[in-house]
Amino acid sequence: MSRARNTIGTWIGWAFFADLANGLALTFGYMFSRSVTMQYPDKEKWLPYPRYRGHHFLKRDEEGEIKCVACELCARICPCYCIEVVPYEDEKGNRRPAKFEIDTARCLFCGLCEDACPADAIALGQQYEFSSFSSRDLVIGRDNLLTKPGKAATGGGVVAARLNTKKDVLVETNEPQGYNWWRNIRRT
Amino acid sequence: MELIVALGLIIFKVALLIAILLLLPLPLTWVERKIAGHIQQRMGPMRVGWHGLLQPVADGIKLLTKEDHIPADADRFLFKLAPILALAPPFVVFVAVPFGETVSVLGNEITLYVSNLNVALLFVFAVIGLEVYGIIFGGWAANSKYAVLGSLRTCAQMISYEIPMGFAVIGVVMMAQSMSLLDIVRAQADVWNVVYQPVGFFVFFVAGLAEAQRIPFDLAEAEGDLGAGFHTEYSGIRFAFFMASEYAIMLLVSVLVVILFFGGWNGVLLPLPPLVWFVLKVAFFVYLFMWLRFTLPRYRYDQLMAIGWKVLLPLSMANIIITGIAFS
Ligand code: SF4
Ligand code: SF4
């Protein structure tokens, strides 16, 4: 009985375009809801989570010396053979890398080099914008790797940023922690 | 002397109309993309100018500088003719469309229409019917299966929807006892036609959607199955002509709905100038077109035909009979 009435109700609804009106009301509501667009790269950028595997960086110890002992374990474990280490002995008698090159064009960002390193010298940081016009520029040397940004301390947010196209295309930001972008996705 | 002034005035009006119609698609594309963006929780164009306001200009430059490509096996003459044939009728129709009674400029009363035809409604339908030539020529000349299929669909759709559209306005003509759009608006000074003719309005609006080939009736250019329909092979400025004609028709249908069913420039409640009322109503219908576009899915082809012949046509006929009985 109630089912029959429901069917009739549905038919009457259809006759007066209740379904159409519902749809229009829904899209109208969305029209004035907050947009979920992350305005990258003009105004905002995504700051990755601390566990993110981005561009490699080499660490220094407390005395400011490079931590790497040029054991070449990372070069061995690398599935793409994209690390090249040439050791030398510095004035203190420590084994250090004279040459440390990563070909990021071939790297697959597996993070195995980070896991293999016995001296905790290499890690994959938060930087993810290093596109280039030439694959030659993607071979990153030792001194360059030392200056790359480290792991994100706090991450997983959207921060205000601006596009800098002067030298390379780089999206710069000064803010360490942004708002949680996923909040916008959910409609309450 | 008077003749020259009158002639100059008409030329000026026509030039103004053409300029407005040619330039209006620019802001309309921006508005449409913004509405699309916000309905889908995006921002729409943001990068060119403030909130992407200059985006249409950038698009225009892009379209003008694109290669003007003509397929190798195309019928070159028809291929070049088709965009013009598609663009001209919507422009011609606006000659018969009034935008208001008169305004006084420097003490002179100037009418807000180019001409007050006594068969304006007939003229509108006759000329709009010609638009289908541009589409079928475009589809045929391109010598591409998608284009031919798209133009065939469009022709079938336009012809089957023009019939209920024509029937739907007969109720309005009966009530106003005139075919002049000016008289039809004057007849609605107290009560808008939509009050007496809700069915007529509904049929006219749905048929208008199909006529303008907007979603849910945009089968002619169903991206999913036909590439881009009849203008698949067009590029650059010729493609822009088709786009401009589509926007002009959308505008025309909005204007006609307002004139025929929503009292034209007659206002309610707020004492705004008539022209402002008119523009506001037209803007609302243009918005409705876009709003519907981003709400509804596209109909299947057989559904489209079924709606046209089995729903709209009987409805419009019933509307004529009931109007005839009620107002005789
Ligand atoms: S992340 Fe993986 S592929 Fe890249 S350098 Fe390290 S070990 Fe090699
Ligand atoms: S980075 Fe670590 S694993 Fe690689 S050579 Fe240096 S110390 Fe060894």
Short mmCIF file of C-alpha atoms and ligand atoms in Angstrom, two decimals:
data_model
loop_
_atom_site.label_atom_id
_atom_site.label_comp_id
_atom_site.label_asym_id
_atom_site.label_seq_id
_atom_site.Cartn_x
_atom_site.Cartn_y
_atom_site.Cartn_z
CA MET A 1 0.00 0.00 0.00
CA SER A 2 2.57 2.46 1.09
CA ARG A 3 4.76 1.24 -1.72
CA ALA A 4 2.02 1.94 -4.23
CA ARG A 5 1.56 5.40 -2.77
CA ASN A 6 5.30 5.93 -3.01
CA THR A 7 5.23 4.99 -6.66
CA ILE A 8 2.39 7.37 -7.31
CA GLY A 9 4.23 10.05 -5.38
CA THR A 10 7.30 9.48 -7.48
CA TRP A 11 5.28 9.76 -10.65
CA ILE A 12 3.69 12.99 -9.49
CA GLY A 13 7.15 14.22 -8.58
CA TRP A 14 8.38 13.40 -12.04
CA ALA A 15 5.45 15.15 -13.63
CA PHE A 16 6.41 18.34 -11.81
CA PHE A 17 10.14 17.82 -12.34
CA ALA A 18 10.95 17.22 -8.69
CA ASP A 19 14.06 15.30 -9.70
CA LEU A 20 15.18 18.10 -11.99
CA ALA A 21 14.60 20.66 -9.25
CA ASN A 22 16.59 18.52 -6.83
CA GLY A 23 19.48 18.38 -9.24
CA LEU A 24 19.39 22.10 -9.86
CA ALA A 25 19.27 22.82 -6.14
CA LEU A 26 22.28 20.60 -5.59
CA THR A 27 24.39 22.28 -8.25
CA PHE A 28 23.27 25.67 -6.99
CA GLY A 29 24.48 24.73 -3.52
CA TYR A 30 27.81 23.64 -4.92
CA MET A 31 28.08 26.87 -6.85
CA PHE A 32 28.35 28.80 -3.60
CA SER A 33 30.40 26.28 -1.70
CA ARG A 34 34.09 26.71 -1.15
CA SER A 35 36.29 25.74 -4.05
CA VAL A 36 38.75 22.91 -3.52
CA THR A 37 41.28 24.24 -6.00
CA MET A 38 44.82 24.46 -4.71
CA GLN A 39 46.13 27.48 -6.53
CA TYR A 40 49.47 26.00 -7.43
CA PRO A 41 51.80 27.53 -8.46
CA ASP A 42 50.41 31.06 -8.33
CA LYS A 43 49.36 31.41 -4.76
CA GLU A 44 49.71 28.17 -2.88
CA LYS A 45 51.73 25.04 -2.83
CA TRP A 46 51.54 21.67 -1.17
CA LEU A 47 54.03 20.97 1.57
CA PRO A 48 54.61 17.21 1.64
CA TYR A 49 54.42 15.00 4.69
CA PRO A 50 57.65 14.28 6.62
CA ARG A 51 57.78 10.76 5.20
CA TYR A 52 57.71 12.11 1.65
CA ARG A 53 60.53 10.96 -0.64
CA GLY A 54 61.59 13.96 -2.69
CA HIS A 55 64.94 15.29 -3.80
CA HIS A 56 67.96 13.77 -2.02
CA PHE A 57 70.09 15.78 0.35
CA LEU A 58 73.37 15.07 2.13
CA LYS A 59 73.66 15.75 5.85
CA ARG A 60 76.44 17.37 7.86
CA ASP A 61 77.49 16.34 11.34
CA GLU A 62 77.81 18.67 14.35
CA GLU A 63 81.16 20.04 13.24
CA GLY A 64 79.71 20.93 9.89
CA GLU A 65 81.49 18.16 8.08
CA ILE A 66 79.80 15.97 5.56
CA LYS A 67 78.54 12.81 7.23
CA CYS A 68 79.06 10.54 4.27
CA VAL A 69 81.97 8.10 4.63
CA ALA A 70 82.00 7.16 0.96
CA CYS A 71 81.32 3.51 1.66
CA GLU A 72 79.42 3.28 -1.62
CA LEU A 73 76.68 1.16 -0.10
CA CYS A 74 74.07 3.48 -1.50
CA ALA A 75 75.61 3.17 -4.95
CA ARG A 76 75.48 -0.61 -4.58
CA ILE A 77 71.93 -0.90 -3.46
CA CYS A 78 70.55 1.62 -5.88
CA PRO A 79 68.36 -0.31 -8.34
CA CYS A 80 69.01 2.23 -11.08
CA TYR A 81 72.76 2.59 -10.59
CA CYS A 82 72.35 6.29 -10.50
CA ILE A 83 74.70 7.15 -7.63
CA GLU A 84 78.38 7.54 -8.28
CA VAL A 85 80.78 7.89 -5.32
CA VAL A 86 84.53 8.44 -5.56
CA PRO A 87 86.27 8.35 -2.14
CA TYR A 88 89.35 10.23 -0.96
CA GLU A 89 91.14 10.74 2.32
CA ASP A 90 90.82 14.19 3.81
CA GLU A 91 93.41 15.96 5.99
CA LYS A 92 92.07 14.37 9.19
CA GLY A 93 92.47 10.95 7.70
CA ASN A 94 88.76 10.31 7.22
CA ARG A 95 87.29 8.67 4.20
CA ARG A 96 85.05 11.18 2.44
CA PRO A 97 83.47 11.41 -1.00
CA ALA A 98 85.49 13.43 -3.50
CA LYS A 99 82.69 13.04 -5.97
CA PHE A 100 79.12 12.22 -5.12
CA GLU A 101 76.69 12.41 -8.00
CA ILE A 102 73.10 11.37 -8.25
CA ASP A 103 71.46 11.20 -11.64
CA THR A 104 67.96 12.19 -10.63
CA ALA A 105 66.79 11.65 -14.19
CA ARG A 106 67.14 7.92 -13.60
CA CYS A 107 66.35 7.81 -9.89
CA LEU A 108 63.04 6.24 -9.03
CA PHE A 109 62.91 7.69 -5.52
CA CYS A 110 62.69 4.32 -3.84
CA GLY A 111 64.59 5.56 -0.79
CA LEU A 112 66.82 2.45 -0.63
CA CYS A 113 69.93 4.63 -0.51
CA GLU A 114 68.57 6.25 2.62
CA ASP A 115 67.91 2.86 4.20
CA ALA A 116 71.30 1.43 3.26
CA CYS A 117 73.46 4.29 4.48
CA PRO A 118 75.38 3.26 7.64
CA ALA A 119 76.32 6.85 8.48
CA ASP A 120 72.86 8.33 8.16
CA ALA A 121 74.31 10.69 5.59
CA ILE A 122 71.79 10.70 2.77
CA ALA A 123 68.06 11.07 2.84
CA LEU A 124 65.21 12.02 0.58
CA GLY A 125 63.82 15.46 1.43
CA GLN A 126 60.69 17.45 0.74
CA GLN A 127 61.65 19.25 -2.44
CA TYR A 128 59.73 18.03 -5.46
CA GLU A 129 60.11 20.83 -7.98
CA PHE A 130 63.27 20.25 -9.95
CA SER A 131 62.18 19.93 -13.51
CA SER A 132 64.74 21.07 -16.00
CA PHE A 133 65.16 21.75 -19.69
CA SER A 134 68.19 19.51 -19.94
CA SER A 135 68.72 16.04 -18.50
CA ARG A 136 72.32 17.04 -17.89
CA ASP A 137 71.16 19.46 -15.21
CA LEU A 138 69.54 16.59 -13.38
CA VAL A 139 72.88 15.10 -12.40
CA ILE A 140 73.33 16.62 -8.97
CA GLY A 141 76.77 16.92 -7.43
CA ARG A 142 77.98 16.74 -3.84
CA ASP A 143 78.02 20.44 -2.99
CA ASN A 144 74.62 20.93 -4.49
CA LEU A 145 73.20 18.01 -2.54
CA LEU A 146 74.47 19.54 0.69
CA THR A 147 72.35 22.64 0.16
CA LYS A 148 69.10 20.88 -0.67
CA PRO A 149 66.23 21.24 1.79
CA GLY A 150 65.83 18.45 4.31
CA LYS A 151 62.85 16.54 5.52
CA ALA A 152 59.72 18.51 6.21
CA ALA A 153 59.41 19.01 9.93
CA THR A 154 55.70 19.45 9.80
CA GLY A 155 54.04 18.75 6.57
CA GLY A 156 50.91 17.80 4.81
CA GLY A 157 49.42 21.21 4.29
CA VAL A 158 48.93 23.98 1.80
CA VAL A 159 51.00 27.08 2.28
CA ALA A 160 50.97 30.45 0.63
CA ALA A 161 53.62 30.59 -2.05
CA ARG A 162 54.57 32.53 -5.13
CA LEU A 163 55.94 31.56 -8.49
CA ASN A 164 59.50 32.59 -9.26
CA THR A 165 60.52 32.24 -12.88
CA LYS A 166 63.65 34.40 -12.75
CA LYS A 167 66.24 31.68 -12.78
CA ASP A 168 64.41 28.39 -12.69
CA VAL A 169 60.79 27.78 -12.20
CA LEU A 170 60.51 27.57 -8.49
CA VAL A 171 57.62 27.98 -6.16
CA GLU A 172 58.86 29.73 -3.09
CA THR A 173 57.30 29.83 0.30
CA ASN A 174 58.26 31.04 3.74
CA GLU A 175 55.59 29.37 5.74
CA PRO A 176 56.39 26.10 7.45
CA GLN A 177 52.86 24.88 8.10
CA GLY A 178 49.77 25.52 6.05
CA TYR A 179 46.15 24.65 6.33
CA ASN A 180 44.90 21.16 5.84
CA TRP A 181 43.68 21.05 2.30
CA TRP A 182 41.59 17.93 2.78
CA ARG A 183 39.34 19.93 5.06
CA ASN A 184 38.03 21.73 2.00
CA ILE A 185 37.13 18.58 0.18
CA ARG A 186 34.61 17.53 2.74
CA ARG A 187 31.34 19.32 2.55
CA THR A 188 29.75 19.73 5.93
CA MET B 1 16.79 65.42 -44.62
CA GLU B 2 14.48 63.49 -42.36
CA LEU B 3 14.96 60.43 -44.46
CA ILE B 4 18.72 60.67 -44.07
CA VAL B 5 18.44 61.03 -40.32
CA ALA B 6 16.11 58.05 -40.12
CA LEU B 7 18.39 56.01 -42.33
CA GLY B 8 21.45 57.00 -40.32
CA LEU B 9 19.67 56.02 -37.14
CA ILE B 10 18.80 52.60 -38.51
CA ILE B 11 22.36 52.04 -39.70
CA PHE B 12 23.65 53.13 -36.34
CA LYS B 13 21.28 50.75 -34.54
CA VAL B 14 22.21 47.84 -36.76
CA ALA B 15 25.91 48.53 -36.30
CA LEU B 16 25.45 48.74 -32.54
CA LEU B 17 23.49 45.49 -32.54
CA ILE B 18 26.13 43.69 -34.55
CA ALA B 19 28.89 45.01 -32.32
CA ILE B 20 27.06 43.92 -29.19
CA LEU B 21 26.27 40.49 -30.59
CA LEU B 22 29.82 39.95 -31.77
CA LEU B 23 31.35 41.05 -28.50
CA LEU B 24 28.89 39.46 -26.12
CA PRO B 25 30.20 35.90 -26.57
CA LEU B 26 33.48 37.04 -25.02
CA PRO B 27 32.11 37.82 -21.55
CA LEU B 28 29.64 34.97 -21.89
CA THR B 29 32.39 32.39 -22.35
CA TRP B 30 34.06 33.76 -19.24
CA VAL B 31 30.80 33.62 -17.29
CA GLU B 32 30.10 30.11 -18.50
CA ARG B 33 33.51 28.86 -17.49
CA LYS B 34 33.26 30.54 -14.12
CA ILE B 35 29.85 29.00 -13.51
CA ALA B 36 31.15 25.62 -14.64
CA GLY B 37 34.11 25.97 -12.31
CA HIS B 38 32.16 26.98 -9.25
CA ILE B 39 29.48 24.35 -9.75
CA GLN B 40 32.26 21.79 -9.87
CA GLN B 41 34.01 23.38 -6.86
CA ARG B 42 36.81 24.73 -9.00
CA MET B 43 37.83 28.32 -9.59
CA GLY B 44 37.47 28.55 -13.36
CA PRO B 45 39.91 30.74 -15.26
CA MET B 46 42.15 32.59 -12.83
CA ARG B 47 45.43 33.41 -14.49
CA VAL B 48 44.80 35.95 -17.25
CA GLY B 49 43.79 39.23 -15.69
CA TRP B 50 41.86 39.69 -12.48
CA HIS B 51 40.03 36.39 -11.87
CA GLY B 52 40.69 35.45 -15.47
CA LEU B 53 38.69 38.35 -16.86
CA LEU B 54 40.99 38.69 -19.86
CA GLN B 55 40.78 34.99 -20.64
CA PRO B 56 38.27 35.49 -23.48
CA VAL B 57 40.66 37.99 -25.08
CA ALA B 58 43.48 35.48 -24.84
CA ASP B 59 41.22 32.83 -26.32
CA GLY B 60 40.26 35.19 -29.12
CA ILE B 61 43.90 35.87 -29.95
CA LYS B 62 44.57 32.17 -29.86
CA LEU B 63 41.70 31.41 -32.22
CA LEU B 64 42.77 34.17 -34.60
CA THR B 65 46.35 32.97 -34.79
CA LYS B 66 45.60 29.26 -35.12
CA GLU B 67 46.17 27.56 -38.41
CA ASP B 68 43.11 27.79 -40.60
CA HIS B 69 42.95 24.16 -41.53
CA ILE B 70 40.84 22.76 -44.34
CA PRO B 71 40.80 18.97 -44.72
CA ALA B 72 42.28 17.66 -47.95
CA ASP B 73 39.10 16.12 -49.32
CA ALA B 74 36.79 18.86 -48.16
CA ASP B 75 34.46 20.77 -50.40
CA ARG B 76 36.38 23.99 -49.99
CA PHE B 77 33.68 26.41 -51.04
CA LEU B 78 30.98 24.96 -48.79
CA PHE B 79 33.49 24.52 -46.02
CA LYS B 80 34.23 28.23 -46.05
CA LEU B 81 30.61 29.19 -46.52
CA ALA B 82 29.20 27.14 -43.66
CA PRO B 83 30.44 29.20 -40.68
CA ILE B 84 29.03 32.36 -42.23
CA LEU B 85 25.73 30.64 -42.91
CA ALA B 86 25.62 29.50 -39.32
CA LEU B 87 26.50 32.90 -37.91
CA ALA B 88 24.28 35.12 -40.03
CA PRO B 89 20.73 33.96 -39.11
CA PRO B 90 20.94 34.66 -35.36
CA PHE B 91 22.20 38.13 -36.20
CA VAL B 92 19.47 38.74 -38.72
CA VAL B 93 16.79 37.63 -36.29
CA PHE B 94 17.73 40.34 -33.83
CA VAL B 95 16.57 42.94 -36.34
CA ALA B 96 13.01 41.98 -35.51
CA VAL B 97 13.52 41.75 -31.77
CA PRO B 98 12.55 44.75 -29.65
CA PHE B 99 14.49 45.59 -26.52
CA GLY B 100 12.11 48.16 -25.12
CA GLU B 101 9.74 50.92 -26.14
CA THR B 102 11.66 54.18 -26.44
CA VAL B 103 14.38 56.10 -24.73
CA SER B 104 14.88 59.82 -25.06
CA VAL B 105 18.35 60.89 -26.08
CA LEU B 106 18.96 64.66 -26.26
CA GLY B 107 15.24 65.26 -26.33
CA ASN B 108 14.61 62.88 -29.19
CA GLU B 109 12.55 59.77 -28.72
CA ILE B 110 14.51 56.82 -30.03
CA THR B 111 12.90 53.43 -30.38
CA LEU B 112 14.77 50.48 -28.92
CA TYR B 113 14.17 48.26 -31.91
CA VAL B 114 15.37 48.28 -35.47
CA SER B 115 12.00 47.50 -36.95
CA ASN B 116 8.55 46.65 -35.69
CA LEU B 117 7.49 43.92 -38.07
CA ASN B 118 3.89 42.91 -37.82
CA VAL B 119 4.90 39.32 -38.53
CA ALA B 120 7.98 39.44 -36.33
CA LEU B 121 7.34 36.04 -34.78
CA LEU B 122 7.03 34.42 -38.17
CA PHE B 123 10.19 36.17 -39.32
CA VAL B 124 12.08 34.93 -36.27
CA PHE B 125 11.15 31.33 -36.86
CA ALA B 126 11.74 31.52 -40.57
CA VAL B 127 15.23 32.94 -40.20
CA ILE B 128 16.25 30.74 -37.32
CA GLY B 129 15.28 27.76 -39.43
CA LEU B 130 17.96 28.79 -41.92
CA GLU B 131 20.67 28.23 -39.37
CA VAL B 132 20.46 24.52 -40.03
CA TYR B 133 21.98 25.10 -43.47
CA GLY B 134 25.23 26.30 -41.97
CA ILE B 135 25.38 23.20 -39.85
CA ILE B 136 24.55 20.67 -42.52
CA PHE B 137 26.91 22.33 -45.02
CA GLY B 138 29.66 22.39 -42.41
CA GLY B 139 29.19 18.73 -41.61
CA TRP B 140 28.90 17.68 -45.24
CA ALA B 141 31.78 19.76 -46.59
CA ALA B 142 34.27 18.55 -44.04
CA ASN B 143 34.08 15.04 -45.49
CA SER B 144 34.46 13.40 -42.11
CA LYS B 145 32.17 10.80 -40.63
CA TYR B 146 31.89 12.51 -37.29
CA ALA B 147 30.98 15.80 -38.89
CA VAL B 148 28.35 14.21 -41.13
CA LEU B 149 26.81 12.27 -38.26
CA GLY B 150 26.80 15.39 -36.11
CA SER B 151 25.15 17.51 -38.74
CA LEU B 152 22.56 14.83 -39.51
CA ARG B 153 21.66 14.65 -35.86
CA THR B 154 21.46 18.40 -35.66
CA CYS B 155 19.16 18.63 -38.63
CA ALA B 156 16.81 15.99 -37.31
CA GLN B 157 16.86 17.63 -33.91
CA MET B 158 16.31 21.16 -35.15
CA ILE B 159 13.47 20.21 -37.44
CA SER B 160 11.66 18.12 -34.87
CA TYR B 161 12.01 20.73 -32.17
CA GLU B 162 11.05 23.69 -34.29
CA ILE B 163 7.55 22.27 -34.66
CA PRO B 164 6.63 22.18 -30.96
CA MET B 165 8.43 25.51 -30.59
CA GLY B 166 6.24 27.04 -33.25
CA PHE B 167 3.10 25.51 -31.75
CA ALA B 168 4.04 26.70 -28.28
CA VAL B 169 3.99 30.34 -29.29
CA ILE B 170 0.60 30.11 -30.94
CA GLY B 171 -1.00 30.36 -27.52
CA VAL B 172 0.87 33.60 -26.97
CA VAL B 173 -0.18 34.92 -30.35
CA MET B 174 -3.81 34.07 -29.58
CA MET B 175 -3.65 35.99 -26.34
CA ALA B 176 -2.01 39.07 -27.81
CA GLN B 177 -4.04 38.93 -31.04
CA SER B 178 -0.86 39.92 -32.84
CA MET B 179 2.36 38.52 -34.16
CA SER B 180 4.34 41.65 -33.51
CA LEU B 181 6.70 41.10 -30.62
CA LEU B 182 6.07 44.67 -29.51
CA ASP B 183 2.33 44.08 -29.23
CA ILE B 184 2.91 40.79 -27.45
CA VAL B 185 4.92 42.57 -24.78
CA ARG B 186 2.33 45.35 -24.52
CA ALA B 187 -0.37 42.73 -24.01
CA GLN B 188 1.51 41.47 -20.96
CA ALA B 189 1.57 44.81 -19.16
CA ASP B 190 -0.60 43.50 -16.32
CA VAL B 191 -0.10 39.76 -16.22
CA TRP B 192 2.81 37.90 -17.74
CA ASN B 193 1.98 35.20 -20.21
CA VAL B 194 3.71 32.56 -18.15
CA VAL B 195 0.79 32.70 -15.72
CA TYR B 196 -1.69 31.67 -18.42
CA GLN B 197 0.71 29.64 -20.51
CA PRO B 198 2.93 27.60 -18.20
CA VAL B 199 2.78 24.65 -20.58
CA GLY B 200 3.56 26.85 -23.52
CA PHE B 201 6.51 28.29 -21.67
CA PHE B 202 7.77 24.85 -20.74
CA VAL B 203 7.53 23.53 -24.27
CA PHE B 204 9.12 26.65 -25.68
CA PHE B 205 11.97 26.60 -23.23
CA VAL B 206 12.78 22.92 -23.72
CA ALA B 207 12.57 23.28 -27.48
CA GLY B 208 14.73 26.36 -27.17
CA LEU B 209 17.33 24.35 -25.32
CA ALA B 210 17.32 21.89 -28.18
CA GLU B 211 17.38 24.69 -30.72
CA ALA B 212 20.43 26.24 -29.09
CA GLN B 213 21.95 22.77 -28.85
CA ARG B 214 22.73 23.09 -25.21
CA ILE B 215 22.99 20.24 -22.77
CA PRO B 216 20.85 18.12 -22.29
CA PHE B 217 20.19 18.29 -26.03
CA ASP B 218 23.67 18.90 -27.39
CA LEU B 219 23.80 15.64 -29.29
CA ALA B 220 25.19 17.39 -32.33
CA GLU B 221 28.49 17.88 -30.61
CA ALA B 222 28.42 15.02 -28.13
CA GLU B 223 32.12 14.91 -27.35
CA GLY B 224 31.95 11.34 -26.18
CA ASP B 225 30.71 9.79 -29.39
CA LEU B 226 31.27 12.33 -32.16
CA GLY B 227 34.46 14.24 -31.52
CA ALA B 228 32.92 17.68 -31.77
CA GLY B 229 30.03 16.98 -34.12
CA PHE B 230 29.60 19.12 -37.18
CA HIS B 231 32.53 21.39 -36.38
CA THR B 232 35.02 18.60 -35.73
CA GLU B 233 37.19 19.65 -38.65
CA TYR B 234 36.99 23.37 -38.08
CA SER B 235 39.77 25.32 -36.49
CA GLY B 236 40.71 28.88 -35.74
CA ILE B 237 38.37 31.68 -36.62
CA ARG B 238 35.89 29.50 -38.47
CA PHE B 239 35.40 27.48 -35.34
CA ALA B 240 34.94 30.73 -33.46
CA PHE B 241 32.13 31.59 -35.86
CA PHE B 242 30.26 28.45 -34.89
CA MET B 243 30.82 29.20 -31.23
CA ALA B 244 29.61 32.78 -31.66
CA SER B 245 26.52 31.54 -33.46
CA GLU B 246 25.81 29.11 -30.64
CA TYR B 247 26.03 31.89 -28.08
CA ALA B 248 23.92 34.20 -30.22
CA ILE B 249 21.21 31.56 -30.43
CA MET B 250 21.33 30.99 -26.70
CA LEU B 251 20.91 34.71 -26.24
CA LEU B 252 18.12 34.78 -28.78
CA VAL B 253 16.20 32.00 -27.08
CA SER B 254 16.59 33.78 -23.74
CA VAL B 255 15.36 37.02 -25.25
CA LEU B 256 12.40 35.28 -26.89
CA VAL B 257 11.43 33.52 -23.68
CA VAL B 258 11.49 36.84 -21.87
CA ILE B 259 9.50 38.63 -24.57
CA LEU B 260 6.94 35.91 -25.13
CA PHE B 261 6.35 34.64 -21.63
CA PHE B 262 7.97 36.88 -19.05
CA GLY B 263 6.58 40.26 -19.90
CA GLY B 264 9.51 41.64 -21.83
CA TRP B 265 10.51 44.91 -20.25
CA ASN B 266 7.48 45.13 -17.96
CA GLY B 267 8.73 45.15 -14.41
CA VAL B 268 7.16 44.02 -11.18
CA LEU B 269 7.65 45.34 -7.65
CA LEU B 270 10.85 47.30 -8.25
CA PRO B 271 10.52 50.50 -10.29
CA LEU B 272 13.61 49.91 -12.42
CA PRO B 273 13.98 51.30 -15.93
CA PRO B 274 12.40 48.93 -18.50
CA LEU B 275 15.69 48.22 -20.23
CA VAL B 276 17.27 47.17 -16.93
CA TRP B 277 14.37 44.84 -16.27
CA PHE B 278 14.76 43.36 -19.69
CA VAL B 279 18.50 42.79 -19.31
CA LEU B 280 18.01 41.28 -15.86
CA LYS B 281 15.44 38.79 -17.10
CA VAL B 282 17.54 37.83 -20.09
CA ALA B 283 20.58 37.42 -17.84
CA PHE B 284 18.59 35.12 -15.60
CA PHE B 285 17.66 32.88 -18.50
CA VAL B 286 21.19 32.84 -19.82
CA TYR B 287 22.28 31.78 -16.36
CA LEU B 288 19.58 29.11 -16.34
CA PHE B 289 20.95 27.76 -19.61
CA MET B 290 24.42 27.45 -18.14
CA TRP B 291 23.15 26.14 -14.85
CA LEU B 292 21.22 23.39 -16.63
CA ARG B 293 24.27 22.58 -18.67
CA PHE B 294 26.30 21.70 -15.64
CA THR B 295 23.47 19.86 -13.91
CA LEU B 296 22.00 17.51 -16.45
CA PRO B 297 23.52 14.69 -18.43
CA ARG B 298 22.98 14.41 -22.15
CA TYR B 299 19.95 12.56 -23.51
CA ARG B 300 20.29 9.56 -25.72
CA TYR B 301 19.38 10.15 -29.32
CA ASP B 302 16.17 8.11 -29.34
CA GLN B 303 15.13 9.76 -26.08
CA LEU B 304 15.68 13.13 -27.68
CA MET B 305 13.42 12.27 -30.57
CA ALA B 306 10.85 10.69 -28.28
CA ILE B 307 10.72 13.81 -26.13
CA GLY B 308 10.28 16.01 -29.15
CA TRP B 309 7.56 14.05 -30.91
CA LYS B 310 5.80 12.20 -28.13
CA VAL B 311 5.86 14.72 -25.29
CA LEU B 312 6.42 18.25 -26.51
CA LEU B 313 4.32 18.08 -29.66
CA PRO B 314 1.13 16.74 -27.98
CA LEU B 315 1.65 19.12 -25.09
CA SER B 316 1.92 22.12 -27.36
CA MET B 317 -1.16 21.06 -29.32
CA ALA B 318 -3.16 20.57 -26.14
CA ASN B 319 -1.98 23.99 -25.10
CA ILE B 320 -3.36 25.54 -28.28
CA ILE B 321 -6.72 23.83 -27.87
CA ILE B 322 -7.08 24.80 -24.23
CA THR B 323 -6.03 28.37 -24.91
CA GLY B 324 -8.48 28.52 -27.78
CA ILE B 325 -11.35 27.27 -25.64
CA ALA B 326 -10.50 29.46 -22.70
CA PHE B 327 -10.11 32.70 -24.65
CA SER B 328 -12.75 32.36 -27.32
S1 SF4 C 1 66.22 6.70 -4.18
FE1 SF4 C 1 66.53 4.63 -4.97
S2 SF4 C 1 66.88 4.96 -7.16
FE2 SF4 C 1 67.15 6.95 -6.19
S3 SF4 C 1 69.32 7.12 -5.77
FE3 SF4 C 1 68.35 6.27 -3.94
S4 SF4 C 1 68.53 4.05 -4.18
FE4 SF4 C 1 68.88 4.96 -6.19
S1 SF4 C 2 75.80 8.31 1.48
FE1 SF4 C 2 75.90 6.76 3.09
S2 SF4 C 2 75.81 4.83 1.95
FE2 SF4 C 2 76.29 6.42 0.45
S3 SF4 C 2 78.51 6.41 0.33
FE3 SF4 C 2 77.97 7.97 1.84
S4 SF4 C 2 78.00 6.87 3.79
FE4 SF4 C 2 77.96 5.32 2.23
#
